[in-house]
Short mmCIF file of C-alpha atoms in Angstrom, two decimals:
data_model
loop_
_atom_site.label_atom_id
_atom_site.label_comp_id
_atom_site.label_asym_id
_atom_site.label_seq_id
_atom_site.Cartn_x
_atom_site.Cartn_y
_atom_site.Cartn_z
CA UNK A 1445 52.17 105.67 67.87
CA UNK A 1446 49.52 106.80 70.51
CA UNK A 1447 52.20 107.78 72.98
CA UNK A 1448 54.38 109.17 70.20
CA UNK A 1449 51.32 111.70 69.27
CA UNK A 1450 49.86 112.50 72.85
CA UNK A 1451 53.51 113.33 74.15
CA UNK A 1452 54.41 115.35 70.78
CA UNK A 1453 50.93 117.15 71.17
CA UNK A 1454 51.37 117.75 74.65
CA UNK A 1455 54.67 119.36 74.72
CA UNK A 1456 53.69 121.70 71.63
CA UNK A 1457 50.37 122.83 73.35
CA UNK A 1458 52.48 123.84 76.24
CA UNK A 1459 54.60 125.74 73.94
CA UNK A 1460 57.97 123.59 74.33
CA UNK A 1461 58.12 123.28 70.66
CA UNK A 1462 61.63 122.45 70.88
CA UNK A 1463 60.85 119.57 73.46
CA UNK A 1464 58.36 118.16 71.01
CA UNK A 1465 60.45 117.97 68.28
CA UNK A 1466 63.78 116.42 70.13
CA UNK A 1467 60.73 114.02 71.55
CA UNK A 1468 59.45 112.98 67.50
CA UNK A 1469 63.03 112.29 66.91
CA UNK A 1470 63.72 110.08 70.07
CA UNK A 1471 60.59 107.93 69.32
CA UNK A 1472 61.69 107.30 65.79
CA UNK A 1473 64.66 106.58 66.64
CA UNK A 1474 63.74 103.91 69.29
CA UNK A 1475 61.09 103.03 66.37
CA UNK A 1476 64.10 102.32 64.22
CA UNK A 1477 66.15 100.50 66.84
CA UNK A 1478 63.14 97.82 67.78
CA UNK A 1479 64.43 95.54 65.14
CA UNK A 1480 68.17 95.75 66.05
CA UNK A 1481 69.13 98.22 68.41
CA UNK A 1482 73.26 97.68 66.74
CA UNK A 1483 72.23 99.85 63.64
CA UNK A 1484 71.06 102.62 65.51
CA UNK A 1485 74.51 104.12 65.54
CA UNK A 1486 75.01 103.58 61.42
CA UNK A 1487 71.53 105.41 61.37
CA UNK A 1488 73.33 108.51 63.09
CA UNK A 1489 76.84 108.47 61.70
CA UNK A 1490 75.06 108.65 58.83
CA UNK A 1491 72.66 111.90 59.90
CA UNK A 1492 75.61 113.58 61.17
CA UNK A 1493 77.94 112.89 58.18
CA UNK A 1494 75.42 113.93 55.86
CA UNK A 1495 74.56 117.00 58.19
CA UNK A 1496 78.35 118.15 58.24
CA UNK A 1497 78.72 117.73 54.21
CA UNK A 1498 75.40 119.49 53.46
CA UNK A 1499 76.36 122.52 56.16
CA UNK A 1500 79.82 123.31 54.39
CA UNK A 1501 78.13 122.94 50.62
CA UNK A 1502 75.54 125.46 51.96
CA UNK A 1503 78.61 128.18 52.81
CA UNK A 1504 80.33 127.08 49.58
CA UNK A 1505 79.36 128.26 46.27
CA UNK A 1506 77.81 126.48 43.85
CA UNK A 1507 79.99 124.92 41.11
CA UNK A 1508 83.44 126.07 42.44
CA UNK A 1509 85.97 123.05 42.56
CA UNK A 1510 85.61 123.38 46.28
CA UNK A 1511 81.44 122.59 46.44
CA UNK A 1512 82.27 119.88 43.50
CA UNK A 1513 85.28 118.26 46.06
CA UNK A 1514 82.68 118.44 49.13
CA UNK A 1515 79.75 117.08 46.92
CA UNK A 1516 81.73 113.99 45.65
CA UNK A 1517 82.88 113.20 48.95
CA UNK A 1518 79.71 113.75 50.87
CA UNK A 1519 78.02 110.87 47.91
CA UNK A 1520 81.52 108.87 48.26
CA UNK A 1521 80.12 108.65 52.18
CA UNK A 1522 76.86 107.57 51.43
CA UNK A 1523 77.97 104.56 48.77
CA UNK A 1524 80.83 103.29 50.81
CA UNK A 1525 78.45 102.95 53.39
CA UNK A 1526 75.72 101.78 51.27
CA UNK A 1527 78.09 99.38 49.54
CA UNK A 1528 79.04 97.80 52.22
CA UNK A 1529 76.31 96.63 53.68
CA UNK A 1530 74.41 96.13 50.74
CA UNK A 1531 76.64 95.17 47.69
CA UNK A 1532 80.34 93.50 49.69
CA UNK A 1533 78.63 89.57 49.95
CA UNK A 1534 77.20 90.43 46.33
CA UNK A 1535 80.65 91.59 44.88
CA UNK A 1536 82.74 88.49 46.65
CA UNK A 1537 80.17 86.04 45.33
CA UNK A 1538 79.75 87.32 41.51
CA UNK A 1539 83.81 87.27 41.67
CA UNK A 1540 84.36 83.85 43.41
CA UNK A 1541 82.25 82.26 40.64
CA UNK A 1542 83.72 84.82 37.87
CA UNK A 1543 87.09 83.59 38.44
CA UNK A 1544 86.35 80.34 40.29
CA UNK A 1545 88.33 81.27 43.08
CA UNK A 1546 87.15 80.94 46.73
CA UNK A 1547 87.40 84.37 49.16
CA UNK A 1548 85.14 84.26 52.02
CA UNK A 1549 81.73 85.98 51.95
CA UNK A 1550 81.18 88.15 54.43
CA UNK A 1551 78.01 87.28 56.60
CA UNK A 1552 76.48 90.97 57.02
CA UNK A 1553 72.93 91.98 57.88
CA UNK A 1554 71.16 94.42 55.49
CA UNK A 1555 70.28 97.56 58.01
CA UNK A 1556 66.83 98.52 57.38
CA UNK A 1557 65.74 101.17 55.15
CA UNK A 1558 69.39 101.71 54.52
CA UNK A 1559 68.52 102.60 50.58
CA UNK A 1560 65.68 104.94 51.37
CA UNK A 1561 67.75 106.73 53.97
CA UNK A 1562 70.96 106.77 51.55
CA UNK A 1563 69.18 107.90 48.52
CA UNK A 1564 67.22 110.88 50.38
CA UNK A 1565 70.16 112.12 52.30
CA UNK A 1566 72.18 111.39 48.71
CA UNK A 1567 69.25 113.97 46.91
CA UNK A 1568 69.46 116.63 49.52
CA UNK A 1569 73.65 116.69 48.98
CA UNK A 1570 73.06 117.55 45.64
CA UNK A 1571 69.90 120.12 46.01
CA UNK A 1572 72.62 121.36 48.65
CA UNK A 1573 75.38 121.79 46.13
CA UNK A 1574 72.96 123.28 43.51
CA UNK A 1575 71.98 126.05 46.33
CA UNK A 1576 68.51 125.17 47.01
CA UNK A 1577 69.22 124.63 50.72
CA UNK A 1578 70.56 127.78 52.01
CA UNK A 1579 67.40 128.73 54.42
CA UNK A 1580 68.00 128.12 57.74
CA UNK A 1581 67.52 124.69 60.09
CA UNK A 1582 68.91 123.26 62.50
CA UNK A 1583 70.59 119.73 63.31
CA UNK A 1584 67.52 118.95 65.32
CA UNK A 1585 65.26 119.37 62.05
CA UNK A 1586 67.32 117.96 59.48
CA UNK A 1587 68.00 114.74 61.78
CA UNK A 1588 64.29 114.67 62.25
CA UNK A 1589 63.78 114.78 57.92
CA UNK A 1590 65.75 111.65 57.77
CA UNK A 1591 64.46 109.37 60.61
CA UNK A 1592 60.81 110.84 61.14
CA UNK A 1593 59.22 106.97 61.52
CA UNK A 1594 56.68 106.71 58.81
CA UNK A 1595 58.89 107.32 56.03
CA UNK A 1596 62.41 106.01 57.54
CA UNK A 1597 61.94 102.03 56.59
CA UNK A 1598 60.44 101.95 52.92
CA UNK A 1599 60.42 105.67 51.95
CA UNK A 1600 58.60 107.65 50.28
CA UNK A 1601 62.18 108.81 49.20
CA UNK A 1602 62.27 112.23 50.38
CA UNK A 1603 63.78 115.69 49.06
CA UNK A 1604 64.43 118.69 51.32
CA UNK A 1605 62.14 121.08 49.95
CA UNK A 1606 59.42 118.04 50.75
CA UNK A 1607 59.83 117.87 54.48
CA UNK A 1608 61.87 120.74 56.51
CA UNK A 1609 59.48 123.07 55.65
CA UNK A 1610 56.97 121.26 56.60
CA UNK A 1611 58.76 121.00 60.05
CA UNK A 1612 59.36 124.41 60.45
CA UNK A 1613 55.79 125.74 60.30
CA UNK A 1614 54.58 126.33 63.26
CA UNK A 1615 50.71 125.41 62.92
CA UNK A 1616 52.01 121.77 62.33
CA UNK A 1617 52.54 121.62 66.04
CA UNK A 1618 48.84 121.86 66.64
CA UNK A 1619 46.40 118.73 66.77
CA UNK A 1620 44.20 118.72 64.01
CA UNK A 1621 41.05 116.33 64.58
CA UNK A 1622 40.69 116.66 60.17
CA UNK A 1623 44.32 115.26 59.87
CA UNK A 1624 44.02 112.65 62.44
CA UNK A 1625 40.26 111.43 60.80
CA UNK A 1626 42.26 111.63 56.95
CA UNK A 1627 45.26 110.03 58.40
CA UNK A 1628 43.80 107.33 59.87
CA UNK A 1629 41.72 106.31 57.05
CA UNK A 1630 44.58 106.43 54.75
CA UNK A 1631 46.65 104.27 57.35
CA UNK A 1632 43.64 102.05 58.02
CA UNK A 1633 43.67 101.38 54.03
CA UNK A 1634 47.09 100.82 53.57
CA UNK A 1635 46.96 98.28 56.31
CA UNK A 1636 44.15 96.43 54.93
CA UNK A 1637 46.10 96.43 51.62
CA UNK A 1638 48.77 94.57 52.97
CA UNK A 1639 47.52 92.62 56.05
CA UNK A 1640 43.89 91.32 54.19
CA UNK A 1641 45.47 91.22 51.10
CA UNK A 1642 49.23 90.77 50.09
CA UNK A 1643 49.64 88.53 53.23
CA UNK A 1644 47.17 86.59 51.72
CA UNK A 1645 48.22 86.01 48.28
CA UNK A 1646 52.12 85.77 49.54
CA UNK A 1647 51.89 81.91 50.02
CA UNK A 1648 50.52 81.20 46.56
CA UNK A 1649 53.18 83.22 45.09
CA UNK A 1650 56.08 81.34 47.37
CA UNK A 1651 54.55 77.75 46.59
CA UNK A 1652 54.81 79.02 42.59
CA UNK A 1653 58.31 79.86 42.59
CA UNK A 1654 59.99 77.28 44.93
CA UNK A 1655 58.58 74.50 42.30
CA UNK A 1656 59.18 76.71 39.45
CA UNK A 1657 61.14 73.71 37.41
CA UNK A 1658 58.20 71.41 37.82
CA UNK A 1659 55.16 73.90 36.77
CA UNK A 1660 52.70 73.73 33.54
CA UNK A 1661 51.12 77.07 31.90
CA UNK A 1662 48.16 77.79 34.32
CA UNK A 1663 50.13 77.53 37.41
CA UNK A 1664 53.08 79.73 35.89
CA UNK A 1665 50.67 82.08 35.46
CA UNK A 1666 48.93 82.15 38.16
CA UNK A 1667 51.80 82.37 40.53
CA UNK A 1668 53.23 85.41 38.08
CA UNK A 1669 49.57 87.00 38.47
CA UNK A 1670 49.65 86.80 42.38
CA UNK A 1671 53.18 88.11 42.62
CA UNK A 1672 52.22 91.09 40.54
CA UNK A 1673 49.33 91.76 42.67
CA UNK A 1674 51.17 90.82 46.18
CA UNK A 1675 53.79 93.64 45.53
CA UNK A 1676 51.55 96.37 44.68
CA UNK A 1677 49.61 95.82 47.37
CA UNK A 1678 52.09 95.36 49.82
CA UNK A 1679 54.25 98.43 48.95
CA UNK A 1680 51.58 100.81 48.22
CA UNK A 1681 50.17 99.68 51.51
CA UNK A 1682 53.04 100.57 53.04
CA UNK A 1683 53.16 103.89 51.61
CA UNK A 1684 49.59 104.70 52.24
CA UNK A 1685 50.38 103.84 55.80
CA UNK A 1686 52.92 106.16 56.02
CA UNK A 1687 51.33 108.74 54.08
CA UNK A 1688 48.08 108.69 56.79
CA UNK A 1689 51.12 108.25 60.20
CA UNK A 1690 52.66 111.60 58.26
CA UNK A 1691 48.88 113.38 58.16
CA UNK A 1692 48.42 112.52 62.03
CA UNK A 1693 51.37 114.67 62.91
CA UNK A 1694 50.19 117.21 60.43
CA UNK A 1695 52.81 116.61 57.49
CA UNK A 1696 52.30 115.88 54.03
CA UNK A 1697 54.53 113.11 52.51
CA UNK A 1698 54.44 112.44 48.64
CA UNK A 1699 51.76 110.09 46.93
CA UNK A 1700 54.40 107.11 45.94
CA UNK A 1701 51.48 105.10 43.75
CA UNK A 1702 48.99 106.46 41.57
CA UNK A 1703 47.48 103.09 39.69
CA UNK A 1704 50.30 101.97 38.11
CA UNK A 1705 48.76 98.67 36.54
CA UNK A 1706 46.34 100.68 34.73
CA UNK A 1707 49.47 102.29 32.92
CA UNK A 1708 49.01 101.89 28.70
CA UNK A 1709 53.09 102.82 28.23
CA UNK A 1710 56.26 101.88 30.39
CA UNK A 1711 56.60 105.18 30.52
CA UNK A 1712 53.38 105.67 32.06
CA UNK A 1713 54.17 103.03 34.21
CA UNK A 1714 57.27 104.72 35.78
CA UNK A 1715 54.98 107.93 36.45
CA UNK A 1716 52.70 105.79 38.84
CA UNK A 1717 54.52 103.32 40.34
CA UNK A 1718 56.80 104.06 43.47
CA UNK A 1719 56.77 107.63 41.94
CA UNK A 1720 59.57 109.20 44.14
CA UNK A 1721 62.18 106.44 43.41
CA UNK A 1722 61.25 107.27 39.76
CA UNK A 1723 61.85 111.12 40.29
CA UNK A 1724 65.01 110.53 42.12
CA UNK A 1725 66.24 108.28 38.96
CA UNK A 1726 65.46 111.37 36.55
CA UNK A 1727 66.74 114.51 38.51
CA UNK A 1728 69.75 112.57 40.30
CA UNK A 1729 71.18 110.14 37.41
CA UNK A 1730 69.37 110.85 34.43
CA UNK A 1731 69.34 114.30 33.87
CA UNK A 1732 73.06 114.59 35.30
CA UNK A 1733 74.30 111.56 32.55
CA UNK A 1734 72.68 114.42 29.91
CA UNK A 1735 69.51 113.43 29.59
CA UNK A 1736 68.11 113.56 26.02
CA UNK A 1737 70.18 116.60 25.59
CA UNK A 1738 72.80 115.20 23.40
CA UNK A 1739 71.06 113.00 20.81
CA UNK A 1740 68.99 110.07 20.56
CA UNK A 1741 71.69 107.52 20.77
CA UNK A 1742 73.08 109.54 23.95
CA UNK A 1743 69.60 109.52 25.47
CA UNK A 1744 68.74 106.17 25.35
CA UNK A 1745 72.15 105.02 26.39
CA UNK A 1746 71.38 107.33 29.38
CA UNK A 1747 68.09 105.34 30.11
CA UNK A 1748 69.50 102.02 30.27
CA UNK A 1749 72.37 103.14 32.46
CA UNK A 1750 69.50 104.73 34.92
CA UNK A 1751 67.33 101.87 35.06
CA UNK A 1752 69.97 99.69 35.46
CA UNK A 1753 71.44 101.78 38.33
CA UNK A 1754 67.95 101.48 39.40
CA UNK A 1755 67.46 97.49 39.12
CA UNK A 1756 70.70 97.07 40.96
CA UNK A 1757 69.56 99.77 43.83
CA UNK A 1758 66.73 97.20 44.35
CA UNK A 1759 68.91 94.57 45.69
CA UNK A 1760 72.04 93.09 45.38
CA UNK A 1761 71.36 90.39 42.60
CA UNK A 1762 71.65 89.48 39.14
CA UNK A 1763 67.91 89.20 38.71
CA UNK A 1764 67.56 92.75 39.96
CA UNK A 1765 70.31 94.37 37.27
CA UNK A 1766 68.43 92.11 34.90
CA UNK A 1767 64.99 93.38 35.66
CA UNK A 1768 66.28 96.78 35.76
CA UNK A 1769 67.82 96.25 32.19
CA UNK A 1770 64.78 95.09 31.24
CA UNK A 1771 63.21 98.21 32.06
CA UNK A 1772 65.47 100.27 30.34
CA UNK A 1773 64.80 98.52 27.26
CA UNK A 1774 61.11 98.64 27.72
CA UNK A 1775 61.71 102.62 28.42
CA UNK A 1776 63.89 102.65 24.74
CA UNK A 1777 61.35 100.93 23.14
CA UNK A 1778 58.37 103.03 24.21
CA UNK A 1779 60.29 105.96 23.07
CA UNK A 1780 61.21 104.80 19.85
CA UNK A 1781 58.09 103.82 19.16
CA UNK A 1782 56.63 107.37 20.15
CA UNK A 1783 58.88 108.90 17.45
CA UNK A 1784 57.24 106.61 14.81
CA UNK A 1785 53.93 108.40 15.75
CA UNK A 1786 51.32 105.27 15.50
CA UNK A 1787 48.50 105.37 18.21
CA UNK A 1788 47.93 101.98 19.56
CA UNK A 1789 44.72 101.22 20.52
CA UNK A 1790 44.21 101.86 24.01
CA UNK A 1791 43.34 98.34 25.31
CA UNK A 1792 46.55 96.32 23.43
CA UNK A 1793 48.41 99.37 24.42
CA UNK A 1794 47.40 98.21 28.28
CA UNK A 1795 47.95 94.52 27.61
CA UNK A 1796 51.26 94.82 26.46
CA UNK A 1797 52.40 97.07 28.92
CA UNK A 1798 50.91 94.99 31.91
CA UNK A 1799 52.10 91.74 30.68
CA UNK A 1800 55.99 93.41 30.26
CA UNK A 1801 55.62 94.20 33.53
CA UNK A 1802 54.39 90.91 33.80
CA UNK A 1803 56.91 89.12 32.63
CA UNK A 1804 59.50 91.38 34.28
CA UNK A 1805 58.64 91.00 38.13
CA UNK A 1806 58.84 87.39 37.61
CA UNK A 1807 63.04 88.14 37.18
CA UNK A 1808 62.55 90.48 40.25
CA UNK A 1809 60.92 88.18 42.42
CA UNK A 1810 62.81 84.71 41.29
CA UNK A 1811 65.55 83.70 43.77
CA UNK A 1812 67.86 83.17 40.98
CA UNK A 1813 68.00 83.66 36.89
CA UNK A 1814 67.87 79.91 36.84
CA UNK A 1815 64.20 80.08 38.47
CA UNK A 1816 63.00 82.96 36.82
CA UNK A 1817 64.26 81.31 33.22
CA UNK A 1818 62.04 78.31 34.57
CA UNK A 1819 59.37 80.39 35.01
CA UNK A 1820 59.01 82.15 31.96
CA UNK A 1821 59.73 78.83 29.85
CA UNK A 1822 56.66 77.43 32.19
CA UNK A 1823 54.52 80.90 30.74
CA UNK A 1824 55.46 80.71 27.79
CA UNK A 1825 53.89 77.13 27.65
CA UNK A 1826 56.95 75.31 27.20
CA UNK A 1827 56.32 72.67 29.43
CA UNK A 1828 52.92 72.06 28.74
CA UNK A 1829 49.63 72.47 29.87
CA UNK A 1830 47.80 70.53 32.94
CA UNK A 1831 44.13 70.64 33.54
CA UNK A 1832 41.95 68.70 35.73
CA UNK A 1833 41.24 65.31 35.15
CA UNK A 1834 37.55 65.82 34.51
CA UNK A 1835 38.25 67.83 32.03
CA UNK A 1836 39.50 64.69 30.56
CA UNK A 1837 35.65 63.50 29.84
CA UNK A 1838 34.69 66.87 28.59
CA UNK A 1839 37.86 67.30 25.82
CA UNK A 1840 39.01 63.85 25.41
CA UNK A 1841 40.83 65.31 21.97
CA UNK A 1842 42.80 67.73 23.90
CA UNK A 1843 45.08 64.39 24.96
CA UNK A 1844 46.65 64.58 21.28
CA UNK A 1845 47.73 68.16 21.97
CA UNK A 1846 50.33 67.71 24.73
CA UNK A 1847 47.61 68.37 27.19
CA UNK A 1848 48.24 66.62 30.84
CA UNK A 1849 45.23 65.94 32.59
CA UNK A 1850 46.97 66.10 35.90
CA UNK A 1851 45.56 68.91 37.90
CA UNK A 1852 47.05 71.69 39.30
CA UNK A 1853 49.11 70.47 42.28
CA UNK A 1854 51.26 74.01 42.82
CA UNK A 1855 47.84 75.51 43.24
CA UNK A 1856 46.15 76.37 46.42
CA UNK A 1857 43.67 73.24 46.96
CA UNK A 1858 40.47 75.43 46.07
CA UNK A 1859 42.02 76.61 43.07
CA UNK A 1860 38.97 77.66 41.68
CA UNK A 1861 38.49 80.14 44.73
CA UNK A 1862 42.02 81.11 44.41
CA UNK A 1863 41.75 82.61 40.82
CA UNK A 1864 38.48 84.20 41.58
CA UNK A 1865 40.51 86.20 44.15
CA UNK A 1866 42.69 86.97 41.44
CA UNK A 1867 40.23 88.36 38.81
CA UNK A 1868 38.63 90.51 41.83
CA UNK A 1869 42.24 91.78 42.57
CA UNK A 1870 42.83 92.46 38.79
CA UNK A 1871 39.72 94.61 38.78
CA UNK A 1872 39.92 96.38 41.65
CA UNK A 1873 43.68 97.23 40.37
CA UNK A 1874 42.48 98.27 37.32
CA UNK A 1875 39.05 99.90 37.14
CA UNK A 1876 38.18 101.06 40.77
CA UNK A 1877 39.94 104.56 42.42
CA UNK A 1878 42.85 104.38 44.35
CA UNK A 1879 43.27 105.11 47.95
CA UNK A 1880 44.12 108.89 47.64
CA UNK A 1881 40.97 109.04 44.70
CA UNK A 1882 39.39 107.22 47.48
CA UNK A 1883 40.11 109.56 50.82
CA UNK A 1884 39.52 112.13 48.23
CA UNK A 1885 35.59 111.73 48.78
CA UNK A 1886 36.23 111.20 52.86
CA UNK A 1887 33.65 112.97 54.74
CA UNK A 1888 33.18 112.25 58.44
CA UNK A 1889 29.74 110.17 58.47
CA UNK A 1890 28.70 107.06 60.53
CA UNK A 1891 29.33 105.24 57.17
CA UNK A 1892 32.54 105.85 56.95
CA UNK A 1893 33.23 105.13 60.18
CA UNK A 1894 31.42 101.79 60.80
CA UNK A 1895 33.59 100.74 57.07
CA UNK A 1896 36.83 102.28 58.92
CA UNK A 1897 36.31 100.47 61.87
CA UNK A 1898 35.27 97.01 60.60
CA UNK A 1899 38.14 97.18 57.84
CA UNK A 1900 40.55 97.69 60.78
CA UNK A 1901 39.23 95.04 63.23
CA UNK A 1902 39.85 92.64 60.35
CA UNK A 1903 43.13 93.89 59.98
CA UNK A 1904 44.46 93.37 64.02
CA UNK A 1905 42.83 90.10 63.61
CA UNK A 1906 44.86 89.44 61.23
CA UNK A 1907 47.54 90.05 62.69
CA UNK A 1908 48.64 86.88 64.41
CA UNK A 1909 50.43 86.27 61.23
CA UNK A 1910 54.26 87.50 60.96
CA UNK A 1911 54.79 88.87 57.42
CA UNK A 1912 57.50 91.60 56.94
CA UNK A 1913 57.02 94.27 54.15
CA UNK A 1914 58.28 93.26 51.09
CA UNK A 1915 60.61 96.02 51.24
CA UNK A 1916 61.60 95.71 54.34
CA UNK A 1917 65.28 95.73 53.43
CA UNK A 1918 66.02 97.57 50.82
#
């Protein structure tokens, strides 16, 4: 990053704004390629195809059965490719077991970021078609909206009119000391979010689920709790980092999370969390299915299908078409429900919503519909509750309720600690800003600074651990 940004500075104060940009693009690309330098070319086949379909919709017009051909094939390109890599072991295992036959499964690596990069190169086809791309930009920009490094691995999921622009103006090519001091406080955040925190919760949650057949009630929970908490704050993390790398080269990316746990609807919840994948699912799939243009019965039939489109875009599992069904249920529920016209009190209005979603990322995080069943049946207090054995002394009469007093072996040994951490991490999710309400009231001060720094020596302490993003591969 420091070599990216003094090189890319350096060249534009000399006034080779060309050479800066062609230099961005090489260091994201070699960004890219530090995991596994084979997937590099897939990256720009990719570009380039994309590239060649959007520059012949842009000379085509819009909605002649020429643009229509063109678009179709251009999203054709992106699936197959997608497909493959994502969705061919998937397909061959569902239909081995379907039909209890026995084809090999292909062993193939998921490229990262392949989704992100996919679905925004998938958006701009269509903005392309629709005519909203005609300006001109060159090869060298559009290449650099697709791999630019903060964005390319876990998104935000991008749309043209978000970040060529922003490449083409020319005062982004000067260093700005207010964008590097914003950026790096937003980065600095992020990283604490995932290094101090999800890292830290991620080995409760994994101890949870790989016993989830032998748990009792508290643990169930607790493990469902942490989960919850480990993916918001290792995603949003992530996409605060990239928001502050963006900001330090003087472009804006999207806010992806805006609180989404303190959501009262499922609706509301889709507005906050991982915000561009949830604008993608509306303009791209649900507005093109109709919408709620053609009746109620239409309309929700059209939510399902998205959010089931959207569960399976997540990963290439039955729990993830479940959870995304889920959703989409959740989403036809909240709407019916609007129609009826009852206010819920605010509060139970939160309580159901959080414990939905709940509920819902234990099926997205469960290794198989078998686990996550065992989970829920474990929540649901289906196999019982354990406490401690003193407890045992203090409620003797609990023994003739089907209460265990057998301790809480699936919890971390201080499990009193370990659910304090859990309550803080509830309220800080809940009642206390976010990080862009946060940077929001960033001034430069010695405070600031002295919090800054201390929050980031923590974090490259930290960082003996190896812990990939959560999305990593998606």
């Amino acid at each position: 990053m420091p070599i990216t940004a003094i090189v890319f500075f350096g060249l534009a104060k000399s006034r080779l704004l060309k050479a800066a940009t062609y230099w961005l693009i090489l260091s994201s690309i070699v960004f890219y390629g530090y995991w596994s330098p084979i997937y590099v070319p897939l990256l720009l086949i990719s570009v380039a195809g994309n590239f060649f379909f959007g520059y012949w919709l842009n000379l085509t017009e819009s909605g002649t059965k020429l643009a229509k051909t063109l678009l179709w094939l251009g999203i054709g390109f992106n699936l197959t490719i997608l497909g493959y890599y994502k969705y061919a072991a998937f397909i061959v295992t569902s239909t081995n077991h379907i039909f209890q036959i026995d084809l090999p499964v292909p062993d193939i690596t998921l490229p990262l970021g392949i989704s992100f990069y996919s679905f925004t190169q998938i958006a701009y086809l269509v903005d392309s078609y629709r005519g909203e791309t005609k300006s001109g930009y060159s090869f060298s920009t559009y290449i650099l909206f697709v791999v630019f490094f903060p964005q390319l691995i876990a998104g935000p999921i991008l749309r043209y009119n978000e970040l060529i622009p922003e490449f083409k103006k020319l005062r982004n090519f000067v260093f700005s000391h207010k964008n590097l001091a914003i950026g790096s406080a937003f980065f600095t955040l992020g990283l604490a979010k995932k290094v101090l925190i999800a890292d830290s919760v991620s080995p409760w949650v994994n101890t949870v689920f790989s016993h989830a057949s032998d748990l009792t009630l508290i643990e169930a929970w607790f493990g469902a709790i942490a989960y919850t908490l480990q993916l918001y704050f290792d995603f949003s993390g992530y996409s605060d980092m990239a928001i502050g790398l963006g900001l330090m080269f003087n472009i804006h990316l999207p806010i992806n999370f805006n609180s989404p746990y303190k959501a009262t609807s499922i609706i509301d919840f889709w507005r906050r969390w991982h915000m561009t994948l949830s604008n993608f699912l509306r303009d791209y799939l649900y507005i093109p299915l109709g919408g709620s243009r053609k009746g109620e019965l239409r309309r929700y039939t059209n939510l399902f299908l998205t959010m089931l489109l959207g569960g399976l875009w997540h990963g290439a599992g039955w729990t993830y078409v479940i959870w995304g069904g889920l959703h989409g249920l959740f989403l036809i529920t909240n709407h019916g429900w609007r129609k009826v016209g009852i206010k819920m009190p605010s509060f139970l209005a939160w309580f159901l919503t959080f414990n939905a979603v709940v509920f819902s990322w234990v099926i997205f995080r469960a290794s198989s519909l078998n686990e996550a069943l065992e989970m829920i049946r474990a929540m649901l207090g289906m196999n019982g509750i354990s406490l401690p054995e003193k407890f045992q002394v203090l409620l003797p009469w609990l023994s003739y309720r089907e209460v265990e007093f057998m301790g809480f072996p699936y919890l971390p040994s201080d499990y009193k600690q370990g659910l304090m951490v859990l309550i803080l991490l509830l309220a800080v999710v809940i009642g206390l800003p976010n990080t862009q309400q946060i940077i929001q009231r960033f001034q430069p001060s010695w405070l600031w600074a002295i919090s800054l720094g201390g929050i980031a020596a923590l974090c490259l302490i930290s960082l003996n651990r190896v812990s990939e993003f959560l999305y990593f591969q998606f």
